[in-house]
Each structure stands twice: as structure tokens, then as C-alpha cells.
Amino acid sequence: MLSLDSYFRRLSDNMTKLSIKFFLIVAGLEASAWAQFPAEHFDKLDPVNVVELQGTERLTLQGDIASELVSGVDRFLLKQLDDSVIQRKAHWPKPNPPSGALGALSYEDAIKGLRAQYARRIGLVDSRSESSDWIIESPLGVTDFSGGLQSLASDENLRIEQVRWPVLEGFEAHGLLVIPKTIRFGAVLVPDASELPENLCGVGQNANADALAIARCGGLVVIPQGASRHREARLGRAVMTDQEFLYRSAFILGRHLLGYHVHQNMAAVDLLKKRIGPKPIMVAGWGEGGWIALATGACDTRIDVTCVSGHFGPREKIWDEPIHRNVHGLLKDFGDAQLACLIAPRQLVIDPVPGPDVSIAGDGGAPGRLIGPEPSEAKAEADRAREILTDWKLQDRVALSEPSGVANLQGTRISDSGLATSIGKLGADFSAGSLAIATKRAAIAQGNWDRLESVQSRRLAWLGQIDRWQQRKLDLIQYERDAYWKDLDTSSPEKFASSIEPYRKEFREEIIGNWDLPKKPLMPRTRLVYEREKFRGYEVVLDVFDDVIAYGVLLVPKSSEPIAKRPCVVFQHGLEGRPTDTIVKDHPAYHDVSARLAEQGYVVFAPQNLYLFTDRFRSLQRKSNPLGKTLFSTIIAQHEQIVKWLGSRPEVDPSRIAFYGLSYGGKSAMRIPALVPDYCLSICSADFNDWVWKNASTSAPYSYVWTMEYEIFEFDLGRKFNYAEMATLIAPRPFMVERGHGDGVAPDERVGLEFAKVRRMYAARLGIPDKTTIEWFNGPHTIHGVGTFEFLSKHLNHPLKVE
């Protein structure tokens, strides 16, 4: 891959480097004092004069309220995660009627929709390629068991070949095929991310003999290569694993690293069925191989036995695991117990041995900890599965392996009991394999293993082909969106208003995530913090949910006449920002824009958003995602309370409440007004661009693939919504973009390309060209405050004062 410095040397315009650097600074991506507790940014007022706003209670909360806001949301999310265990159990189908006929057929019918839902959540949305057989990569591979030297390894009972097989168009799986002389069943054996296929054949570091044990019991064993845990700085920036690198682009495209592994396993099953016909098939894996095996067994009903080793357990702390294991919406319906239930009525064997113990530091990538569950945790989760399956009389389909008298196979990761139980349920004689391992393992290890390419070459080849496949999907993703939006009717305002609502519902429920919870009474609490010549400012706290508050600063203009029914502008700060950054001290990104708007005569509310305190807020996204939610699920609930309160104030005209945000606040400007109709217009500053490209591209230095914002990716957004489609959700309300030519968010051409789609929707399809515009100005990632002030004046019907 090209280093960032090399890329920059190839750029003809040095301004690009400068603009990206400025963007990193003002967006809060480098250490800055701007995000510190802003008490010194408030006026020093006589305590006697610190009063509350009329009609509110006195705010008594002290300290850093923004920190308490983030902590409260954290407590709220942890409770939602805990509660998800009970909710999942309640969601699972029961026999209907309960006294009716039970059995495998009716159960399979009942869970068919759940299986399809799980497959979509892990990105199984593409058709697999077809193939007639494995492609042998070993030169002149032998066809008998004479001990010929053309295979990677062989003896009188088995041989090992290097193979590849088609999975998706442009993506081939690579691995090993272990072929016994007598085939009794098929098996897909999935390595952990620390292992290579040959390790499972007793060769190299981390060597074990699991594949040999299975093959000597009669299994035709496929061992696919998977994504590595290798970590490095990407383009010289954020340090992350190969897994996270691929996960980032996949997630926004509606695909998933887990799905790619399941795809290649299912493609292997396609070929196993062609080779062995009706004979049974098992899938097995240890550690992350167990994670993949569990998902494969849940998705592929052709698999008779699934063996999960060193993985099965509770998932309520999935937010603390490496980020590539983040599955959006998983815990709404699926813990490991429910995945076990998707495998039923086929057989699941849980092997509660220790899994890998891996700690991943942040260094710009996502921190995470991977540790196999304790045996007691595995048993408790298995018991949850059995309890669900008892209603269907299928509880015996979940087996927990226990120590037994079966001979111990030295050099295995999956326990002897786990293999014995799994193979036994296929009808094969497991005990016949133990002596073969003891006597033949060394001979197999002495094969032609030097024919394999280097570990690094194979790692980069696997990484590269998935990356290329994803970039091709990115190139074509607009056509998927176009097909998705085909039912939008713009022939009249009425038809547009009705036909847009299914898209808004999808955006709210599936992309952003909606908290279907009752909100608390507002209980507004305020405290005077600014006494200026032209306005007063108040800290404001509102209740949202238990432990969740909304917080910000309200600026009310001073006037000789009572302030009543004024237009209101909600101005949203950016990453690591504070409301005070937009009011005082001339922050280089904001230039006191909230104060300037108040001086123009607007009522201004500057909310504190959640994206503050680096990993503290990023962990909120991690905790939200498994519940099918995002940061914006909570932020939108906060803004619903904010506009409700503002609309109730005598100072504010509820029909003239506008939204204006910069940088991460610009991201807010695309999402919040799309779902909060009480905002009468939206201005996106220093953020608008081809958002899907910015999230998924591995060609451009502007991309979030390279940066520390590991929380930024929204699952399946790219197939349904880009910024032009979000602007369509805002329409027919006015929408504006404020864009500096030197802004490092994205190059002008990407911004212009996306805005052209907005312009087409407003002007050509809706016939309201005066309701959208873009202001280009010479400047960086900052508020310009010229065209936007004119836009506000025009659409809020408020006179513009010369500053």
C-alpha cells in the first residue's frame, strides 16, 4: 500500500495537504485545549445575579455537565444491554398453538425469517459463485495414496492439497483440502485468526492436529484461510488489524467480515455436497474459528453438526470485543443462545475450552479484548438455548462436551471430548482416529510445505482481494441506491410527502435506530452564565430518558421590547467541541457564530453533543450498535426534547426553528432534521460530501478508513442513503451547504458531485430551486457566516443586520 507521504508527493496541489492538516486540528483530531471543561468560558457573575430563566427551575448541577451527560448515556446503554437478554427470549417464536403438533418441520418454518434476518445482519446479501470442484494448486497433484511427493503431504491413508475455490465474483477462497482414503463425511475446519491452514495440519507455529484427527476419522476436511490479526499503521496513520481494516469499508456497504468468512465456508459446503453426496457435513472451529463456525451453522441448513470451541458464551459485552465482531442489531434478537436455536433442529456441540486471550490497544484503531468464556458462562448460555428449544421438544440438539474416557489427542485446540462428541453425532467412529494421530502425525508434517507462499504473501493476497472486491462494490453502490429509491414519487407535493415516509422509516429504524421508549417530562433547569451587551446566556438541562439528559446553552437577545416569537437557530458544534466554543474566544472553526447569531436577533441554542471525550463517546457507539442503535439514536431523542422545549418558550416561534452545524455538527445537520420535522431548515457546514465514499474508499487520503474515528461507520448506509438521499428526507424544507475550498473533509469535486444530486431533487424533481443552495468560499474547515446568514434571513423571515 502507498504511504500517506508518498501519496502526498504525488499530489499536484499542495493546498490539499494544508487543508487536511487544518481539518485535523479544528475537527479535534489532534490534542487541543478546546475540549476542556469550559467554566472559564462563562462570565464571572455575582452569585446574586445568577438566576434561572423564567418558567424553569434553578439548575444546581455542578462540575462538568458534559461529562455527566456522557456518563449517564453510558449507564443507560449498559442497562439496555442487560435487558436485551430477557427481550430476546420473549421475541423467540413459540409453537402456535402451544398444544399443536411439534417437530422439526414446523420449527424450521417458524425461524425461517429469523435466519434470513441474521444473514442480512452479517452481510450475506450477495450471490455466491458456482464451481464444479476445487482448483488444486499443488503442481501435478497426485490422485492416489502411494505417498507421492506432488501433494503438500501424504501417507497411505490421506493426502493434503493446496486448493482454491470461487466464493463471490472476484473473490476466491484459498486453503487446504485434507483427503482421507475412505470418506465418511465432510468437514469445514475454520482456523482462529492467529492460525494458518497448515497449522491445523501440525505444521509451523501454533501447530495442532485437529484437521488430521478429523481426516483420520473419515472426514474430507476443508481448511479455509481467513483474515489475520496482523496490526500495522494504515497509510502511516491509525494502527489497526487486517480484520478492522476490512470491517470499516464493509460495514457501511452492508457487508461484514463475518459474512465473508461464512460465504467462503458455504461455498466450500457447495463443493463438499458435490463430492460426497448425501453424506453428513460438520463445521468446526476454535476461538475466532468457533465464532465463524457458529455463524456458518446458523446460516447453512445443509450442515448437520456444528462444533464451537473456545467461543460460546454471553455477548452482552460484545462492545468490548475487537470491533470487527461488531454486528449491528445482533442483540435485538440473537445472542449465542439464539444462534444455537437457529442451528436446531440440527446438532450443536459446545466445547467449553479456553479461547484466545487477545488485547488490542487503540493507537487510532479500536481498542478491544478477546477472551474465551468461562465454562460456567458457556453452560449458562447453553441452558438459555435449551430453555427456548424445550417448547419445541428440541432441547437435546444442544450438547455441551464433557471430559470423557476418549483418548486425548495431543496437539489439538478443540478438545478430545468436543471432537469425539461432534464426530460421533455424524455416525463416524471417533476412537479409530486416536492411534493414527499418535503414530502418523510426524510423518504428515514432513511434507512439501516449502511450496506454500510466505505467510506475508498469503496474508496480503487475502486482504487485497477482499479490499478490491469492496472497492468494486463501492464503485457500483450508487446503482443499488437508485434501485432502492425507485418508488419515490415526486409528481406532486402530496405524493412526495406520502412516498418519502417509508424511506424515512427505514432511515430511522434500520440505519440510525430508534429508541421506542417513553420520554420523561422535560423538567427544564437553567442557570444564567452570560450577561452581555446584546444577549443573555443560560445553561440548560432537560430530561430525556432515565440517566439521559440534554444539555446546552441558550442565548436570548436583549431588546427594549419583550422578546417574543423570534426565529431560533440551533447551532451544533463539531467533534470534541463544547457549546462555549461557538460563543466565546473566537475558536478557529466557529468564530463565535452562536454569539453572532444572537446579536443578529435570533434566539440561539447551542447543544452539547455526545461526541466528546474520545474513547468514552466512541464506546457509546460500540454499546449502541449491538442493540440496532447508534449515537444518533440518543442524539435525536435529545433533539426531540430540545425542540419541544424551545417551541414551548414564549421567546421562540415554533414554526421557525432552524438547524445549523459544523463538522460533526454537519453530520448532525444531515441526520437530525431528516428525522425531527420541527426543524424548519438545515445548514450543513464543513462536512457535506460523498459520505459513503469518504467512509469506504481505500484509495483516497480523505477516507475514514485511515483515521481514529472507528465509531463513524453506519451499517448498510451505503446501499440506501448517501448525503443526497438524506437531503431528500429534509426536503421540501430549505437545505444549504457551506463549503470552504480548502476544507480537508473532501475535495471540491466530491462535494460538488453529491450536491448536484441535491440540486436535481429540489430544482428538477420537486420544482423548488430557491430552497437549496451551496456557498463556496476561499477558506478551510470553518464557519464563513456570510451566505448562511443570508439563507437564514431569507427562510426565517428575519432582517439581516450588517456586522
Tab-separated table of N, CA, C and O in Angstrom, residues 72-73 75-81 83-84 87 91 508-509 513-521 543-548 624 627 629 633-634 636-638 640-641 644:
chain	number	residue	atom	x	y	z
A	72	GLY	N	-24.013	9.408	31.876
A	72	GLY	CA	-25.404	8.987	32.000
A	72	GLY	C	-25.841	8.129	30.829
A	72	GLY	O	-26.526	7.112	31.010
A	73	VAL	N	-25.455	8.514	29.618
A	73	VAL	CA	-25.798	7.705	28.443
A	73	VAL	C	-25.124	6.346	28.527
A	73	VAL	O	-25.703	5.323	28.140
A	75	ARG	N	-24.479	4.660	31.276
A	75	ARG	CA	-25.278	3.856	32.209
A	75	ARG	C	-26.573	3.372	31.540
A	75	ARG	O	-26.984	2.215	31.707
A	76	PHE	N	-27.191	4.257	30.800
A	76	PHE	CA	-28.429	3.918	30.084
A	76	PHE	C	-28.195	2.758	29.118
A	76	PHE	O	-28.983	1.802	29.073
A	77	LEU	N	-27.104	2.807	28.351
A	77	LEU	CA	-26.829	1.764	27.357
A	77	LEU	C	-26.487	0.437	28.019
A	77	LEU	O	-26.906	-0.630	27.536
A	78	LEU	N	-25.739	0.475	29.095
A	78	LEU	CA	-25.405	-0.770	29.785
A	78	LEU	C	-26.668	-1.453	30.308
A	78	LEU	O	-26.787	-2.687	30.269
A	79	LYS	N	-27.615	-0.662	30.785
A	79	LYS	CA	-28.886	-1.249	31.237
A	79	LYS	C	-29.650	-1.844	30.059
A	79	LYS	O	-30.235	-2.927	30.172
A	80	GLN	N	-29.658	-1.155	28.923
A	80	GLN	CA	-30.348	-1.694	27.750
A	80	GLN	C	-29.713	-3.003	27.296
A	80	GLN	O	-30.420	-3.941	26.885
A	81	LEU	N	-28.385	-3.092	27.382
A	81	LEU	CA	-27.702	-4.333	27.016
A	81	LEU	C	-28.083	-5.461	27.963
A	81	LEU	O	-28.347	-6.594	27.524
A	83	ASP	N	-30.837	-5.695	29.684
A	83	ASP	CA	-32.251	-6.022	29.468
A	83	ASP	C	-32.467	-6.823	28.180
A	83	ASP	O	-33.503	-7.494	28.038
A	84	SER	N	-31.511	-6.743	27.253
A	84	SER	CA	-31.696	-7.416	25.965
A	84	SER	C	-31.793	-8.929	26.125
A	84	SER	O	-32.389	-9.610	25.275
A	87	GLN	N	-35.414	-9.661	26.608
A	87	GLN	CA	-36.170	-9.288	25.414
A	87	GLN	C	-35.970	-10.293	24.288
A	87	GLN	O	-36.922	-10.628	23.566
A	91	HIS	N	-38.822	-12.565	22.315
A	91	HIS	CA	-39.039	-12.430	20.871
A	91	HIS	C	-39.065	-13.769	20.147
A	91	HIS	O	-39.564	-13.853	19.027
A	508	ARG	N	-34.842	5.819	10.010
A	508	ARG	CA	-34.982	5.913	11.461
A	508	ARG	C	-34.773	4.562	12.135
A	508	ARG	O	-34.031	4.458	13.115
A	509	GLU	N	-35.440	3.534	11.628
A	509	GLU	CA	-35.474	2.251	12.327
A	509	GLU	C	-34.237	1.394	12.080
A	509	GLU	O	-33.724	0.763	13.006
A	513	GLY	N	-31.520	3.928	14.037
A	513	GLY	CA	-32.006	3.206	15.205
A	513	GLY	C	-32.861	4.113	16.067
A	513	GLY	O	-32.472	5.244	16.373
A	514	ASN	N	-34.005	3.628	16.466
A	514	ASN	CA	-34.976	4.441	17.207
A	514	ASN	C	-35.216	3.832	18.585
A	514	ASN	O	-35.499	2.640	18.705
A	515	TRP	N	-35.111	4.664	19.622
A	515	TRP	CA	-35.438	4.204	20.968
A	515	TRP	C	-36.956	4.241	21.127
A	515	TRP	O	-37.553	5.311	21.237
A	516	ASP	N	-37.563	3.098	21.131
A	516	ASP	CA	-39.011	3.005	21.302
A	516	ASP	C	-39.327	2.981	22.796
A	516	ASP	O	-39.811	1.988	23.349
A	517	LEU	N	-39.024	4.103	23.428
A	517	LEU	CA	-39.190	4.243	24.871
A	517	LEU	C	-39.911	5.554	25.163
A	517	LEU	O	-39.703	6.547	24.457
A	518	PRO	N	-40.728	5.598	26.198
A	518	PRO	CA	-41.369	6.873	26.550
A	518	PRO	C	-40.335	7.849	27.104
A	518	PRO	O	-39.453	7.468	27.877
A	519	LYS	N	-40.452	9.088	26.696
A	519	LYS	CA	-39.541	10.115	27.209
A	519	LYS	C	-40.064	10.668	28.524
A	519	LYS	O	-41.273	10.679	28.783
A	520	LYS	N	-39.145	11.139	29.329
A	520	LYS	CA	-39.505	11.731	30.609
A	520	LYS	C	-40.051	13.145	30.400
A	520	LYS	O	-39.799	13.766	29.357
A	521	PRO	N	-40.789	13.688	31.364
A	521	PRO	CA	-41.138	15.112	31.299
A	521	PRO	C	-39.878	15.964	31.202
A	521	PRO	O	-38.815	15.595	31.728
A	543	ASP	N	-34.550	16.649	30.787
A	543	ASP	CA	-34.579	15.193	30.920
A	543	ASP	C	-35.015	14.554	29.605
A	543	ASP	O	-35.849	15.101	28.872
A	544	VAL	N	-34.468	13.375	29.319
A	544	VAL	CA	-34.825	12.626	28.113
A	544	VAL	C	-35.313	11.231	28.503
A	544	VAL	O	-36.494	10.908	28.389
A	545	PHE	N	-34.395	10.351	28.938
A	545	PHE	CA	-34.730	9.040	29.480
A	545	PHE	C	-34.085	8.935	30.861
A	545	PHE	O	-33.367	9.840	31.295
A	546	ASP	N	-34.318	7.841	31.551
A	546	ASP	CA	-33.579	7.591	32.788
A	546	ASP	C	-32.089	7.636	32.487
A	546	ASP	O	-31.605	6.955	31.570
A	547	ASP	N	-31.356	8.458	33.211
A	547	ASP	CA	-29.903	8.638	33.084
A	547	ASP	C	-29.505	9.462	31.865
A	547	ASP	O	-28.316	9.739	31.679
A	548	VAL	N	-30.443	9.853	31.006
A	548	VAL	CA	-30.101	10.602	29.790
A	548	VAL	C	-30.678	12.005	29.890
A	548	VAL	O	-31.883	12.181	30.122
A	624	SER	N	-24.144	0.923	21.524
A	624	SER	CA	-25.418	1.130	20.824
A	624	SER	C	-25.607	0.141	19.682
A	624	SER	O	-26.710	-0.381	19.469
A	627	LEU	N	-27.425	-3.238	19.748
A	627	LEU	CA	-28.856	-3.076	20.013
A	627	LEU	C	-29.602	-2.541	18.797
A	627	LEU	O	-30.799	-2.245	18.875
A	629	LYS	N	-28.782	0.295	17.370
A	629	LYS	CA	-28.831	1.736	17.586
A	629	LYS	C	-27.465	2.349	17.263
A	629	LYS	O	-26.479	1.641	17.024
A	633	SER	N	-29.162	7.684	17.620
A	633	SER	CA	-30.421	7.247	18.222
A	633	SER	C	-30.701	8.068	19.465
A	633	SER	O	-31.832	8.535	19.691
A	634	THR	N	-29.673	8.242	20.281
A	634	THR	CA	-29.817	9.008	21.519
A	634	THR	C	-29.806	10.503	21.243
A	634	THR	O	-30.579	11.260	21.842
A	636	ILE	N	-30.849	12.089	18.605
A	636	ILE	CA	-32.139	12.502	18.047
A	636	ILE	C	-33.191	12.580	19.143
A	636	ILE	O	-34.011	13.510	19.171
A	637	ALA	N	-33.193	11.627	20.073
A	637	ALA	CA	-34.125	11.713	21.202
A	637	ALA	C	-33.880	12.998	22.000
A	637	ALA	O	-34.831	13.653	22.451
A	638	GLN	N	-32.617	13.366	22.180
A	638	GLN	CA	-32.298	14.621	22.872
A	638	GLN	C	-32.855	15.821	22.099
A	638	GLN	O	-33.442	16.736	22.688
A	640	GLU	N	-35.326	15.869	19.981
A	640	GLU	CA	-36.789	15.907	20.059
A	640	GLU	C	-37.244	16.628	21.323
A	640	GLU	O	-38.230	17.387	21.296
A	641	GLN	N	-36.527	16.419	22.415
A	641	GLN	CA	-36.840	17.143	23.648
A	641	GLN	C	-36.458	18.620	23.528
A	641	GLN	O	-37.170	19.507	24.021
A	644	LYS	N	-39.005	20.475	21.419
A	644	LYS	CA	-40.257	20.527	22.170
A	644	LYS	C	-40.198	21.653	23.194
A	644	LYS	O	-41.159	22.426	23.343
